[in-house]
Tab-separated table of C-alpha atoms in Angstrom:
chain	number	residue	atom	x	y	z
W	7	UNK	CA	-64.802	78.976	23.464
W	8	UNK	CA	-61.011	79.339	24.019
W	9	UNK	CA	-58.916	79.494	27.593
W	10	UNK	CA	-55.381	81.064	27.342
W	11	UNK	CA	-53.343	79.194	29.106
W	12	UNK	CA	-50.190	81.041	30.936
W	13	UNK	CA	-47.472	79.456	32.448
W	14	UNK	CA	-45.747	80.484	35.200
W	15	UNK	CA	-42.104	82.553	34.908
W	16	UNK	CA	-39.046	81.145	36.127
W	17	UNK	CA	-37.183	82.927	38.418
W	18	UNK	CA	-34.363	85.114	37.322
W	19	UNK	CA	-30.922	83.396	38.231
W	20	UNK	CA	-29.046	85.099	41.305
W	21	UNK	CA	-26.116	87.451	40.441
W	22	UNK	CA	-22.964	86.236	42.510
W	23	UNK	CA	-21.555	88.176	44.474
W	24	UNK	CA	-17.756	87.215	43.820
W	25	UNK	CA	-16.138	90.109	44.551
W	26	UNK	CA	-14.943	90.161	48.154
W	27	UNK	CA	-13.716	86.719	47.410
W	28	UNK	CA	-11.427	88.477	44.583
W	29	UNK	CA	-10.374	90.994	46.453
W	30	UNK	CA	-9.484	89.320	49.583
W	31	UNK	CA	-6.961	86.304	47.633
W	32	UNK	CA	-5.036	89.365	45.746
W	33	UNK	CA	-4.566	91.770	48.813
W	34	UNK	CA	-3.636	88.178	50.698
W	35	UNK	CA	-1.128	87.632	47.861
W	36	UNK	CA	0.141	90.740	48.036
W	37	UNK	CA	0.399	90.879	52.160
W	38	UNK	CA	1.871	87.725	52.415
W	39	UNK	CA	4.833	88.509	49.738
W	40	UNK	CA	5.496	92.156	51.875
W	41	UNK	CA	5.605	90.083	55.203
W	42	UNK	CA	8.516	87.939	53.339
W	43	UNK	CA	10.770	91.692	53.937
W	44	UNK	CA	10.901	92.149	57.539
W	45	UNK	CA	10.987	95.787	56.579
W	46	UNK	CA	7.543	96.154	55.358
W	47	UNK	CA	5.841	94.569	58.143
W	48	UNK	CA	3.472	97.501	58.482
W	49	UNK	CA	2.134	97.154	54.969
W	50	UNK	CA	2.039	93.289	55.984
W	51	UNK	CA	-0.307	93.914	58.764
W	52	UNK	CA	-2.119	96.349	57.050
W	53	UNK	CA	-3.236	94.234	53.946
W	54	UNK	CA	-3.168	91.542	55.990
W	55	UNK	CA	-6.384	92.498	58.395
W	56	UNK	CA	-8.006	93.592	55.000
W	57	UNK	CA	-7.752	90.272	53.302
W	58	UNK	CA	-8.858	88.422	56.172
W	59	UNK	CA	-11.907	90.409	57.086
W	60	UNK	CA	-13.010	90.270	53.439
W	61	UNK	CA	-12.094	87.038	53.186
W	62	UNK	CA	-14.675	86.587	56.194
W	63	UNK	CA	-16.872	88.054	54.790
W	64	UNK	CA	-16.751	86.702	51.333
W	65	UNK	CA	-17.121	82.840	53.227
W	66	UNK	CA	-20.365	84.262	54.754
W	67	UNK	CA	-21.649	85.150	51.138
W	68	UNK	CA	-20.540	81.478	49.868
W	69	UNK	CA	-22.392	80.082	52.682
W	70	UNK	CA	-26.059	82.282	52.191
W	71	UNK	CA	-25.613	81.119	48.167
W	72	UNK	CA	-24.536	84.789	47.653
W	73	UNK	CA	-21.193	83.866	45.684
W	74	UNK	CA	-19.821	80.847	45.102
W	75	UNK	CA	-15.880	81.511	44.511
W	76	UNK	CA	-15.480	79.499	48.204
W	77	UNK	CA	-11.639	78.468	47.203
W	78	UNK	CA	-10.680	81.921	46.125
W	79	UNK	CA	-12.493	83.422	49.111
W	80	UNK	CA	-11.056	81.007	51.995
W	81	UNK	CA	-7.606	81.013	50.582
W	82	UNK	CA	-7.900	85.006	50.620
W	83	UNK	CA	-9.050	84.895	54.105
W	84	UNK	CA	-5.963	82.182	54.868
W	85	UNK	CA	-3.387	84.172	53.399
W	86	UNK	CA	-4.498	87.326	55.130
W	87	UNK	CA	-3.834	85.174	58.653
W	88	UNK	CA	-0.422	84.487	56.744
W	89	UNK	CA	0.263	88.178	56.182
W	90	UNK	CA	-0.660	89.239	59.846
W	91	UNK	CA	1.695	86.540	61.240
W	92	UNK	CA	4.113	87.401	59.049
W	93	UNK	CA	3.662	90.895	59.898
W	94	UNK	CA	4.474	90.250	63.762
W	95	UNK	CA	7.420	88.228	63.347
W	96	UNK	CA	8.989	91.121	60.876
W	97	UNK	CA	8.220	93.596	63.388
W	98	UNK	CA	10.320	91.657	65.860
W	99	UNK	CA	13.186	91.871	63.283
W	100	UNK	CA	12.959	94.990	62.556
W	101	UNK	CA	12.591	96.541	65.950
W	102	UNK	CA	15.703	94.384	67.342
W	103	UNK	CA	17.846	95.144	64.440
W	104	UNK	CA	16.936	99.015	64.926
W	105	UNK	CA	17.736	98.139	68.870
W	106	UNK	CA	21.000	96.689	68.434
W	107	UNK	CA	22.360	99.374	65.943
W	108	UNK	CA	21.100	101.866	68.208
W	109	UNK	CA	23.182	100.361	71.421
W	110	UNK	CA	26.191	99.437	68.714
W	111	UNK	CA	26.033	103.479	67.818
W	112	UNK	CA	25.773	104.611	71.216
W	113	UNK	CA	28.819	102.521	72.176
W	114	UNK	CA	31.007	103.475	69.214
W	115	UNK	CA	30.490	107.296	70.668
W	116	UNK	CA	30.992	106.453	74.032
W	117	UNK	CA	34.658	104.903	72.892
W	118	UNK	CA	35.352	107.799	70.746
W	119	UNK	CA	34.735	110.390	73.085
W	120	UNK	CA	37.366	112.204	75.066
W	121	UNK	CA	37.711	110.022	78.723
W	122	UNK	CA	36.790	112.543	81.157
W	123	UNK	CA	39.347	112.658	84.495
W	124	UNK	CA	37.984	112.587	87.936
W	125	UNK	CA	40.012	113.072	91.315
W	126	UNK	CA	40.986	110.384	93.274
W	127	UNK	CA	43.088	111.150	96.946
W	128	UNK	CA	42.384	113.068	100.128
W	129	UNK	CA	39.025	113.159	100.300
W	130	UNK	CA	38.212	113.784	96.348
W	131	UNK	CA	35.595	111.844	95.169
W	132	UNK	CA	35.753	110.416	91.106
W	133	UNK	CA	33.186	111.508	88.952
W	134	UNK	CA	33.149	114.473	85.703
W	135	UNK	CA	32.988	117.170	88.435
W	136	UNK	CA	36.203	116.794	89.365
W	137	UNK	CA	37.520	118.014	85.973
W	138	UNK	CA	35.929	121.308	85.854
W	139	UNK	CA	38.661	122.247	89.291
W	140	UNK	CA	42.519	121.738	89.300
W	141	UNK	CA	43.579	119.197	91.569
W	142	UNK	CA	46.164	119.464	94.462
W	143	UNK	CA	49.571	117.793	94.790
W	144	UNK	CA	49.814	114.073	95.071
W	145	UNK	CA	45.667	113.994	93.916
W	146	UNK	CA	45.076	111.589	90.704
W	147	UNK	CA	43.388	112.669	88.164
W	148	UNK	CA	41.295	109.093	87.407
W	149	UNK	CA	39.948	108.614	83.838
W	150	UNK	CA	37.021	106.422	83.151
W	151	UNK	CA	39.099	104.099	80.885
W	152	UNK	CA	41.244	103.419	84.119
W	153	UNK	CA	43.681	105.647	83.298
W	154	UNK	CA	45.177	107.417	86.619
W	155	UNK	CA	47.897	110.516	86.342
W	156	UNK	CA	49.696	111.595	89.835
W	157	UNK	CA	51.664	115.169	90.138
W	158	UNK	CA	53.340	115.207	92.981
W	159	UNK	CA	54.447	118.195	94.921
W	160	UNK	CA	57.324	120.339	93.622
W	161	UNK	CA	60.605	119.980	94.917
W	162	UNK	CA	62.860	123.186	94.506
W	163	UNK	CA	66.300	122.346	93.134
W	164	UNK	CA	69.220	124.143	91.660
W	165	UNK	CA	69.782	123.267	87.500
W	166	UNK	CA	73.284	122.835	86.387
W	167	UNK	CA	75.179	124.602	84.650
W	168	UNK	CA	74.143	123.201	81.406
W	169	UNK	CA	70.758	123.020	81.961
W	170	UNK	CA	68.697	125.299	80.041
W	171	UNK	CA	65.456	126.803	80.054
W	172	UNK	CA	66.925	128.805	84.174
W	173	UNK	CA	66.662	132.253	83.992
W	174	UNK	CA	68.539	133.795	86.882
W	175	UNK	CA	66.565	134.986	89.867
W	176	UNK	CA	63.857	132.707	89.305
W	177	UNK	CA	63.436	128.927	91.262
W	178	UNK	CA	63.229	126.107	89.587
W	179	UNK	CA	61.195	123.238	91.010
W	180	UNK	CA	61.041	119.305	90.364
W	181	UNK	CA	57.646	117.663	89.989
W	182	UNK	CA	57.056	113.763	89.214
W	183	UNK	CA	55.072	112.623	87.460
W	184	UNK	CA	52.895	109.613	87.313
W	185	UNK	CA	50.628	107.451	84.564
W	186	UNK	CA	49.064	104.155	85.490
W	187	UNK	CA	47.379	102.285	83.277
W	188	UNK	CA	44.244	100.334	85.238
W	189	UNK	CA	42.768	99.912	82.068
W	190	UNK	CA	41.901	96.910	79.405
W	191	UNK	CA	44.305	98.390	77.111
W	192	UNK	CA	47.605	99.339	76.632
W	193	UNK	CA	48.148	103.615	76.480
W	194	UNK	CA	50.062	104.830	74.273
W	195	UNK	CA	51.989	107.776	76.220
W	196	UNK	CA	53.246	109.521	72.653
W	197	UNK	CA	52.738	113.465	73.140
W	198	UNK	CA	52.080	113.188	76.747
W	199	UNK	CA	54.118	116.008	78.177
W	200	UNK	CA	53.421	118.565	80.809
W	201	UNK	CA	53.006	122.312	80.283
W	202	UNK	CA	53.083	124.763	83.595
W	203	UNK	CA	52.348	128.447	84.125
W	204	UNK	CA	53.296	130.844	87.031
W	205	UNK	CA	53.122	134.110	88.977
W	206	UNK	CA	50.016	136.241	89.010
W	207	UNK	CA	49.845	136.605	85.530
W	208	UNK	CA	49.747	133.019	84.782
W	209	UNK	CA	52.833	133.021	82.453
W	210	UNK	CA	53.841	129.993	80.908
W	211	UNK	CA	56.569	128.625	83.304
W	212	UNK	CA	59.592	127.558	81.068
W	213	UNK	CA	60.552	123.735	81.127
W	214	UNK	CA	64.032	123.138	82.552
W	215	UNK	CA	65.917	121.186	80.034
W	216	UNK	CA	69.492	119.264	80.086
W	217	UNK	CA	69.519	118.468	83.872
W	218	UNK	CA	70.686	114.964	84.919
W	219	UNK	CA	67.496	112.963	85.922
W	220	UNK	CA	65.139	115.842	83.788
W	221	UNK	CA	62.423	113.892	81.189
W	222	UNK	CA	61.261	116.284	78.525
W	223	UNK	CA	58.296	113.771	77.696
W	224	UNK	CA	56.832	110.315	77.697
W	225	UNK	CA	57.147	107.816	75.509
W	226	UNK	CA	56.515	104.080	74.771
W	227	UNK	CA	53.111	102.236	76.171
W	228	UNK	CA	51.709	101.762	79.456
W	229	UNK	CA	50.538	98.147	79.431
W	230	UNK	CA	47.528	97.138	81.235
W	231	UNK	CA	48.044	96.963	84.932
W	232	UNK	CA	51.402	98.824	84.604
W	233	UNK	CA	52.857	102.606	85.523
W	234	UNK	CA	55.342	104.917	83.799
W	235	UNK	CA	57.415	107.628	85.868
W	236	UNK	CA	58.625	110.724	84.656
W	237	UNK	CA	60.597	113.715	86.577
W	238	UNK	CA	59.494	117.103	84.474
W	239	UNK	CA	61.214	120.988	85.796
W	240	UNK	CA	59.833	124.360	85.560
W	241	UNK	CA	61.139	127.877	86.176
W	242	UNK	CA	59.166	130.258	87.620
W	243	UNK	CA	59.639	134.125	88.925
W	244	UNK	CA	60.946	133.817	92.583
W	245	UNK	CA	57.413	135.635	93.942
W	246	UNK	CA	55.448	133.005	92.517
W	247	UNK	CA	53.043	131.278	95.259
W	248	UNK	CA	51.420	128.875	92.527
W	249	UNK	CA	52.734	126.519	89.904
W	250	UNK	CA	49.677	125.159	87.617
W	251	UNK	CA	51.073	122.117	85.860
W	252	UNK	CA	48.572	120.863	82.911
W	253	UNK	CA	48.631	117.232	81.000
W	254	UNK	CA	46.617	116.480	78.549
W	255	UNK	CA	47.378	112.891	77.762
W	256	UNK	CA	48.189	111.912	74.380
W	257	UNK	CA	47.847	115.345	73.000
W	258	UNK	CA	44.344	115.180	74.184
W	259	UNK	CA	43.194	113.194	71.313
W	260	UNK	CA	41.238	110.714	73.876
W	261	UNK	CA	41.629	112.305	77.348
W	262	UNK	CA	40.698	115.200	78.631
W	263	UNK	CA	43.213	117.476	80.031
W	264	UNK	CA	43.693	117.776	83.721
W	265	UNK	CA	45.220	120.483	86.048
W	266	UNK	CA	47.247	120.534	89.373
W	267	UNK	CA	47.525	124.126	91.709
W	268	UNK	CA	50.874	123.499	93.271
W	269	UNK	CA	51.770	125.637	96.019
W	270	UNK	CA	55.657	126.929	95.764
W	271	UNK	CA	57.586	129.862	97.433
């Protein structure tokens, strides 16, 4: 009698599942390198989060004996955490830089924008709304950079024989214009000269020139805390009741023009 002896089969080896650890390492490396460039903080954050999750899951497999790449998995999780930290730092740097750039652009635009006059004197309040209406005699156009311009009430005078710009039968009027610099920078007055209109039709009032004490235009600079005063004359019809004087500081390149309605006649 013969007996067949059957030996028990050895259990099949368990296949190691090392994919998560490897993926965590690769993503952690890419995420960390991305985090070194602040502008790529968003990419570092995404890859770092994924790498950290995969690394933690992969570590669990190692503990259960389903994977044997503990070093790779732990390294991937650590790099994922590092990428997240770099992502936060990069975001702070990027947003701070953008904020500073926006502030600098706003400052540049404000500095380059023409200054807008308000009104001071005789109950007027300083503000941009005042720029939309004419000022009265002895009122001041106050600009937001500290420049102030005042036009006096007109005074009649008789032009001399050598004066030009006066028409027989018309009346001539003198006005005094004062520029005061209350700002922090010198103001170049080059090109600053008044123009005027008179009469019902608002016809141009010609400037009277060549008489003693009359000026043609401002020249030179007005330093902070200083003033410059000039006297100008205009020719108006005899029946005119209003002389409108307009002044555009420095030809209006940096400042809006202001107007004064001066009663005459």
